[in-house]
Amino acid sequence: MHVQAVSDELTIYGVKRQMTCYCSLLLKIKITFIGLLTVMVILLLFYPSTSEDGFHYPDFHVSFGTNGTAPMTDLKISVYNYTEKIKKDANRQMDKITSDYFNWRLETEPEWSTTLGVHRYNDKLESWNYRDFETRKNKAQRFLEQLLSIKKEDLDKTHSVSYDILKDVLTTYIDGYRWWKFHPLNPFNFLEGFLTNPKELVDVTPFETHADYLNFIVRIEKMPRQYDEMMETARLAIKYNHTLNNVSVNRIPRQIDELTANKSSFPFIEPFLQDKAAFVLGNTLQHMTERMKTAIKKFILKLKAVKLFIKNLYMPHTRKSWGIHGWKNGKQNYIHILRWHTSLTNITPEEVHQKGLDEVDRIYQDILKVMSRLGIQGTVQDFFTVLKKNSSFLIMEPEGALQRFREIIFDRILPELPKYFKNIPNLPIVVKNTPQDGIGGEYKHGSEDGARPGIFYVNIRRPENNPTYSMAALTIHETVPGHHLAESYSLVSDLPPFRKYMNWRVISAPFYFPFYNSYLEGWALYAEYLGEEMGLYRDDFELMGRYIEEMFRACRLVVDTGLHYFGWDRQRAIEYLLNYTSYTVEGSMIEIDRYITWPGQACGYKIGELKIKELRKKAEQELGHLFDLSEFHYTILSNGPMPFYTLENVINIWISEVISRKL
């Protein structure tokens, strides 16, 4: 066998340059064990032990010497085994780094840990002390240094993707530290945190043992201190003149009043009033219940202190500008937030704004076509006015509205799913009313074993915001084939935990670990588009509902950039929504207040959808008749959330593999 084969074998590990001289020398001497040994001695004497790119010569030489006199075929096998060992070692090293990183995240964010079913931190709470920001950034820096010590070319395909994702997560977080004096100093808003879903902590906490109840009590006893940290951090936002706008916090006093109106029915006491508590706690039930009541009483007092803090100190210092452009360096901050949410490192507010305008024009024409088919005259807004006034599109009875959403999921969508997806996870989904007034609907993932179902929360307090013609599009977006299906693929996969589970936190961006909002929300909006292809919209009114929702997402690109970069005021943004969507004045106000509170977040939907459609078009063009839509979907969803440049690489590799299989 020609010695050049050895060089070819090593090329894939980036060492062909180093081995060329070795192989040339071997060609000039007799291929025997003595000849090889002579070359090895010369190399050990005159060459360094490690190359510039990390190739370790002594280990490579040992892979020859341990075989004694052997045919070149056997030596090639030795080289192959050696290189496979390098890959396994690199994969193990990568596994350790990702595991250590994820465990660190769980330890520093205990409430999130509990939601994931990891209960070793159930007696702890996350620190909101701003003094910990630098410590966490430095820890992330050390993880990044460990990661960069691995040669990516030594990893297998799955680990290589994990490498790219973790590198992006860590560098994004570290780069975001420069903005720690901005949104991260504002832990209070009407969209995030305990006040938006006070029962969630009870729902995700196990109450099976005495220790479970005790851990829960200890955790609640620590809450007053946590809220003291939040208030101290918010005081720093006032000091730096980086507070939120008034609309982001002015609902909080009312939320606190509603929650604390009756302390006897406070959510935290519920587990202690169940029959199960008497069985588990036995003769300690009364003592434990009284301790819980004392903890609740102290926490309620702290919440009332938070209410006074918000009303008397924070609100008088809230940001005067509607958008963050009013902060010093606010426009630059917005650019970084926009890139954090989209994972597109070169995207600009101007580009996003123009994409929004273009999409609004395109979708407007789609709506006109539906109106023509329905025989409706007038403008789009005239049609929206007719829809709003038609009470037949409203379900006023709460349980009836929830049942309609359930029927769309189980009777309409699920039977069609196997035609467009493969290896569909069988994880449960339930529909519930939102615990607090707020956005129209949202999804919370369940556990990977299915013991805790995914939950589709719907705000049925405002029937006019969920008319029947929009229910299908909303359901598709939040459940299947939208968020629930995407989350389910991740949960049942063999992906490392740091890729399966990403904490959904918006307010700290861009100084927080990205959860790839544009991938997640882009997929859900793509699912609405796919629903048309799947025939899930039963009539032109439901199809109109889809276009209304898509128009809404396109408008978000315009108003979000308008508010935070181009200096729009709140009323102009509200009027833009009223001009192009079917939203009511009240619904538009709530949405605009959301964008004011969460800069950039709403842009992820349409930007992500456009990117996924772009990748699908690329795959269809390059594969032609070989293109399989279910395989395309599986390639995206089975790999979980990631930045779009990584997803594009994954799709390119899949395209190449499909072509090579058919050759």
GROMACS .gro file of C-alpha atoms in nm, residues 301-550:
model
  250
  301LEU     CA    1  -4.575   4.306   5.327
  302LYS     CA    2  -4.276   4.313   5.091
  303LEU     CA    3  -4.501   4.321   4.785
  304LYS     CA    4  -4.681   4.620   4.932
  305ALA     CA    5  -4.342   4.783   4.982
  306VAL     CA    6  -4.268   4.712   4.615
  307LYS     CA    7  -4.597   4.878   4.523
  308LEU     CA    8  -4.499   5.192   4.715
  309PHE     CA    9  -4.151   5.182   4.562
  310ILE     CA   10  -4.295   5.165   4.210
  311LYS     CA   11  -4.554   5.439   4.270
  312ASN     CA   12  -4.352   5.682   4.481
  313LEU     CA   13  -3.994   5.641   4.361
  314TYR     CA   14  -3.965   5.456   4.030
  315MET     CA   15  -4.261   5.596   3.836
  316PRO     CA   16  -4.166   5.962   3.895
  317HIS     CA   17  -3.830   5.879   3.732
  318THR     CA   18  -3.952   5.667   3.441
  319ARG     CA   19  -3.812   5.732   3.094
  320LYS     CA   20  -3.982   6.022   2.918
  321SER     CA   21  -3.922   5.889   2.567
  322TRP     CA   22  -4.142   5.604   2.452
  323GLY     CA   23  -3.847   5.424   2.294
  324ILE     CA   24  -3.497   5.361   2.426
  325HIS     CA   25  -3.355   5.603   2.171
  326GLY     CA   26  -3.410   5.857   2.449
  327TRP     CA   27  -3.138   5.700   2.662
  328LYS     CA   28  -2.781   5.811   2.611
  329ASN     CA   29  -2.640   5.557   2.361
  330GLY     CA   30  -2.995   5.422   2.335
  331LYS     CA   31  -2.985   5.373   1.959
  332GLN     CA   32  -2.668   5.165   1.984
  333ASN     CA   33  -2.826   4.966   2.264
  334TYR     CA   34  -3.128   4.899   2.041
  335ILE     CA   35  -2.907   4.775   1.756
  336HIS     CA   36  -2.747   4.521   1.991
  337ILE     CA   37  -3.087   4.416   2.129
  338LEU     CA   38  -3.219   4.369   1.774
  339ARG     CA   39  -2.924   4.148   1.686
  340TRP     CA   40  -2.965   3.958   2.016
  341HIS     CA   41  -3.326   3.872   1.928
  342THR     CA   42  -3.269   3.789   1.560
  343SER     CA   43  -2.921   3.626   1.586
  344LEU     CA   44  -2.839   3.813   1.264
  345THR     CA   45  -2.518   3.994   1.350
  346ASN     CA   46  -2.528   4.251   1.070
  347ILE     CA   47  -2.896   4.341   1.066
  348THR     CA   48  -2.983   4.709   1.103
  349PRO     CA   49  -3.296   4.892   1.225
  350GLU     CA   50  -3.328   5.053   0.883
  351GLU     CA   51  -3.330   4.712   0.715
  352VAL     CA   52  -3.586   4.573   0.959
  353HIS     CA   53  -3.810   4.876   0.916
  354GLN     CA   54  -3.804   4.844   0.536
  355LYS     CA   55  -3.872   4.469   0.548
  356GLY     CA   56  -4.175   4.551   0.760
  357LEU     CA   57  -4.306   4.807   0.513
  358ASP     CA   58  -4.256   4.565   0.222
  359GLU     CA   59  -4.435   4.282   0.401
  360VAL     CA   60  -4.724   4.508   0.502
  361ASP     CA   61  -4.775   4.599   0.135
  362ARG     CA   62  -4.762   4.235   0.022
  363ILE     CA   63  -5.002   4.104   0.287
  364TYR     CA   64  -5.241   4.392   0.224
  365GLN     CA   65  -5.284   4.263  -0.131
  366ASP     CA   66  -5.353   3.910   0.001
  367ILE     CA   67  -5.630   4.049   0.221
  368LEU     CA   68  -5.783   4.235  -0.075
  369LYS     CA   69  -5.797   3.905  -0.267
  370VAL     CA   70  -5.989   3.738   0.016
  371MET     CA   71  -6.229   4.033   0.030
  372SER     CA   72  -6.288   3.998  -0.342
  373ARG     CA   73  -6.371   3.628  -0.306
  374LEU     CA   74  -6.615   3.712  -0.026
  375GLY     CA   75  -6.773   3.982  -0.240
  376ILE     CA   76  -6.692   4.255   0.011
  377GLN     CA   77  -6.652   4.611  -0.115
  378GLY     CA   78  -6.456   4.897   0.040
  379THR     CA   79  -6.119   4.926   0.207
  380VAL     CA   80  -5.946   4.672   0.428
  381GLN     CA   81  -6.024   4.886   0.730
  382ASP     CA   82  -6.391   4.893   0.629
  383PHE     CA   83  -6.385   4.513   0.634
  384PHE     CA   84  -6.212   4.507   0.972
  385THR     CA   85  -6.481   4.739   1.108
  386VAL     CA   86  -6.750   4.499   0.988
  387LEU     CA   87  -6.568   4.207   1.151
  388LYS     CA   88  -6.535   4.391   1.482
  389LYS     CA   89  -6.904   4.476   1.491
  390ASN     CA   90  -7.015   4.122   1.409
  391SER     CA   91  -7.078   3.959   1.746
  392SER     CA   92  -7.119   3.617   1.583
  393PHE     CA   93  -6.738   3.597   1.572
  394LEU     CA   94  -6.714   3.628   1.952
  395ILE     CA   95  -6.746   3.349   2.209
  396MET     CA   96  -6.845   3.521   2.531
  397GLU     CA   97  -6.864   3.209   2.749
  398PRO     CA   98  -6.509   3.131   2.876
  399GLU     CA   99  -6.535   2.752   2.873
  400GLY     CA  100  -6.684   2.762   2.524
  401ALA     CA  101  -6.385   2.961   2.400
  402LEU     CA  102  -6.140   2.717   2.557
  403GLN     CA  103  -6.328   2.424   2.404
  404ARG     CA  104  -6.306   2.580   2.057
  405PHE     CA  105  -5.927   2.602   2.090
  406ARG     CA  106  -5.913   2.237   2.200
  407GLU     CA  107  -6.121   2.125   1.901
  408ILE     CA  108  -5.886   2.302   1.661
  409ILE     CA  109  -5.588   2.118   1.810
  410PHE     CA  110  -5.724   1.767   1.850
  411ASP     CA  111  -5.988   1.737   1.578
  412ARG     CA  112  -5.838   1.946   1.303
  413ILE     CA  113  -5.458   1.979   1.326
  414LEU     CA  114  -5.328   1.655   1.477
  415PRO     CA  115  -5.480   1.425   1.209
  416GLU     CA  116  -5.297   1.620   0.935
  417LEU     CA  117  -4.960   1.640   1.108
  418PRO     CA  118  -4.803   1.309   0.985
  419LYS     CA  119  -4.825   1.427   0.623
  420TYR     CA  120  -4.576   1.706   0.691
  421PHE     CA  121  -4.366   1.582   0.984
  422LYS     CA  122  -4.180   1.265   1.079
  423ASN     CA  123  -4.100   1.108   1.417
  424ILE     CA  124  -4.365   1.326   1.583
  425PRO     CA  125  -4.320   1.341   1.962
  426ASN     CA  126  -4.620   1.231   2.166
  427LEU     CA  127  -4.613   1.494   2.441
  428PRO     CA  128  -4.944   1.625   2.581
  429ILE     CA  129  -5.083   1.977   2.543
  430VAL     CA  130  -5.362   2.141   2.746
  431VAL     CA  131  -5.548   2.473   2.706
  432LYS     CA  132  -5.600   2.706   3.004
  433ASN     CA  133  -5.705   3.062   3.076
  434THR     CA  134  -5.418   3.305   3.146
  435PRO     CA  135  -5.365   3.362   3.521
  436GLN     CA  136  -5.337   3.739   3.470
  437ASP     CA  137  -5.461   3.989   3.215
  438GLY     CA  138  -5.205   4.055   2.942
  439ILE     CA  139  -5.120   3.927   2.597
  440GLY     CA  140  -5.369   3.723   2.393
  441GLY     CA  141  -5.198   3.386   2.423
  442GLU     CA  142  -4.872   3.216   2.512
  443TYR     CA  143  -4.719   2.870   2.545
  444LYS     CA  144  -4.531   2.710   2.834
  445HIS     CA  145  -4.348   2.385   2.760
  446GLY     CA  146  -4.396   2.076   2.973
  447SER     CA  147  -4.155   1.805   3.084
  448GLU     CA  148  -3.977   1.564   2.852
  449ASP     CA  149  -4.145   1.261   3.012
  450GLY     CA  150  -4.489   1.411   2.952
  451ALA     CA  151  -4.578   1.409   3.321
  452ARG     CA  152  -4.623   1.786   3.307
  453PRO     CA  153  -4.803   1.882   2.985
  454GLY     CA  154  -4.731   2.180   2.767
  455ILE     CA  155  -4.979   2.459   2.841
  456PHE     CA  156  -5.144   2.690   2.590
  457TYR     CA  157  -5.256   2.992   2.793
  458VAL     CA  158  -5.534   3.198   2.632
  459ASN     CA  159  -5.655   3.537   2.754
  460ILE     CA  160  -6.032   3.484   2.738
  461ARG     CA  161  -6.101   3.790   2.953
  462ARG     CA  162  -6.117   3.991   2.630
  463PRO     CA  163  -6.325   3.794   2.374
  464GLU     CA  164  -6.288   4.075   2.120
  465ASN     CA  165  -5.913   4.006   2.106
  466ASN     CA  166  -5.967   3.638   2.018
  467PRO     CA  167  -6.246   3.630   1.755
  468THR     CA  168  -6.326   3.291   1.607
  469TYR     CA  169  -6.173   3.377   1.270
  470SER     CA  170  -5.831   3.428   1.439
  471MET     CA  171  -5.844   3.122   1.665
  472ALA     CA  172  -5.696   2.879   1.412
  473ALA     CA  173  -5.391   3.095   1.339
  474LEU     CA  174  -5.329   3.159   1.710
  475THR     CA  175  -5.364   2.788   1.792
  476ILE     CA  176  -5.129   2.683   1.512
  477HIS     CA  177  -4.873   2.939   1.628
  478GLU     CA  178  -4.876   2.844   1.996
  479THR     CA  179  -4.933   2.467   1.978
  480VAL     CA  180  -4.899   2.247   1.667
  481PRO     CA  181  -4.718   2.272   1.439
  482GLY     CA  182  -4.589   2.583   1.621
  483HIS     CA  183  -4.432   2.620   1.964
  484HIS     CA  184  -4.554   2.298   2.126
  485LEU     CA  185  -4.435   2.079   1.841
  486ALA     CA  186  -4.099   2.257   1.818
  487GLU     CA  187  -4.042   2.236   2.193
  488SER     CA  188  -4.146   1.870   2.194
  489TYR     CA  189  -3.889   1.774   1.931
  490SER     CA  190  -3.619   1.936   2.146
  491LEU     CA  191  -3.741   1.772   2.466
  492VAL     CA  192  -3.740   1.414   2.331
  493SER     CA  193  -3.411   1.451   2.144
  494ASP     CA  194  -3.064   1.336   2.251
  495LEU     CA  195  -2.939   1.694   2.244
  496PRO     CA  196  -2.735   1.813   2.543
  497PRO     CA  197  -2.952   1.989   2.803
  498PHE     CA  198  -2.812   2.334   2.729
  499ARG     CA  199  -2.961   2.306   2.378
  500LYS     CA  200  -3.293   2.162   2.494
  501TYR     CA  201  -3.363   2.416   2.764
  502MET     CA  202  -3.318   2.789   2.728
  503ASN     CA  203  -3.457   3.033   2.980
  504TRP     CA  204  -3.703   3.271   2.817
  505ARG     CA  205  -3.607   3.610   2.962
  506VAL     CA  206  -3.642   3.928   2.759
  507ILE     CA  207  -3.594   4.225   2.987
  508SER     CA  208  -3.219   4.174   3.045
  509ALA     CA  209  -3.123   4.171   2.675
  510PRO     CA  210  -2.862   4.201   2.541
  511PHE     CA  211  -2.686   4.107   2.868
  512TYR     CA  212  -2.839   3.764   2.897
  513PHE     CA  213  -2.794   3.422   2.743
  514PRO     CA  214  -2.978   3.418   2.408
  515PHE     CA  215  -3.268   3.176   2.375
  516TYR     CA  216  -3.283   3.236   1.997
  517ASN     CA  217  -3.614   3.415   1.991
  518SER     CA  218  -3.610   3.452   1.613
  519TYR     CA  219  -3.572   3.075   1.564
  520LEU     CA  220  -3.854   3.002   1.809
  521GLU     CA  221  -4.097   3.272   1.701
  522GLY     CA  222  -3.991   3.252   1.338
  523TRP     CA  223  -4.080   2.883   1.337
  524ALA     CA  224  -4.420   2.952   1.496
  525LEU     CA  225  -4.502   3.214   1.232
  526TYR     CA  226  -4.376   2.979   0.959
  527ALA     CA  227  -4.618   2.724   1.108
  528GLU     CA  228  -4.905   2.968   1.045
  529TYR     CA  229  -4.788   2.990   0.683
  530LEU     CA  230  -4.760   2.611   0.666
  531GLY     CA  231  -5.114   2.581   0.801
  532GLU     CA  232  -5.242   2.725   0.473
  533GLU     CA  233  -5.047   2.460   0.283
  534MET     CA  234  -5.191   2.194   0.517
  535GLY     CA  235  -5.549   2.313   0.461
  536LEU     CA  236  -5.602   2.399   0.828
  537TYR     CA  237  -5.797   2.719   0.759
  538ARG     CA  238  -6.152   2.603   0.691
  539ASP     CA  239  -6.292   2.909   0.515
  540ASP     CA  240  -6.199   3.253   0.387
  541PHE     CA  241  -6.273   3.411   0.723
  542GLU     CA  242  -6.016   3.188   0.896
  543LEU     CA  243  -5.776   3.254   0.610
  544MET     CA  244  -5.839   3.622   0.668
  545GLY     CA  245  -5.755   3.556   1.033
  546ARG     CA  246  -5.420   3.414   0.925
  547TYR     CA  247  -5.344   3.717   0.709
  548ILE     CA  248  -5.451   3.949   0.989
  549GLU     CA  249  -5.205   3.774   1.223
  550GLU     CA  250  -4.928   3.785   0.963
   0.00000   0.00000   0.00000
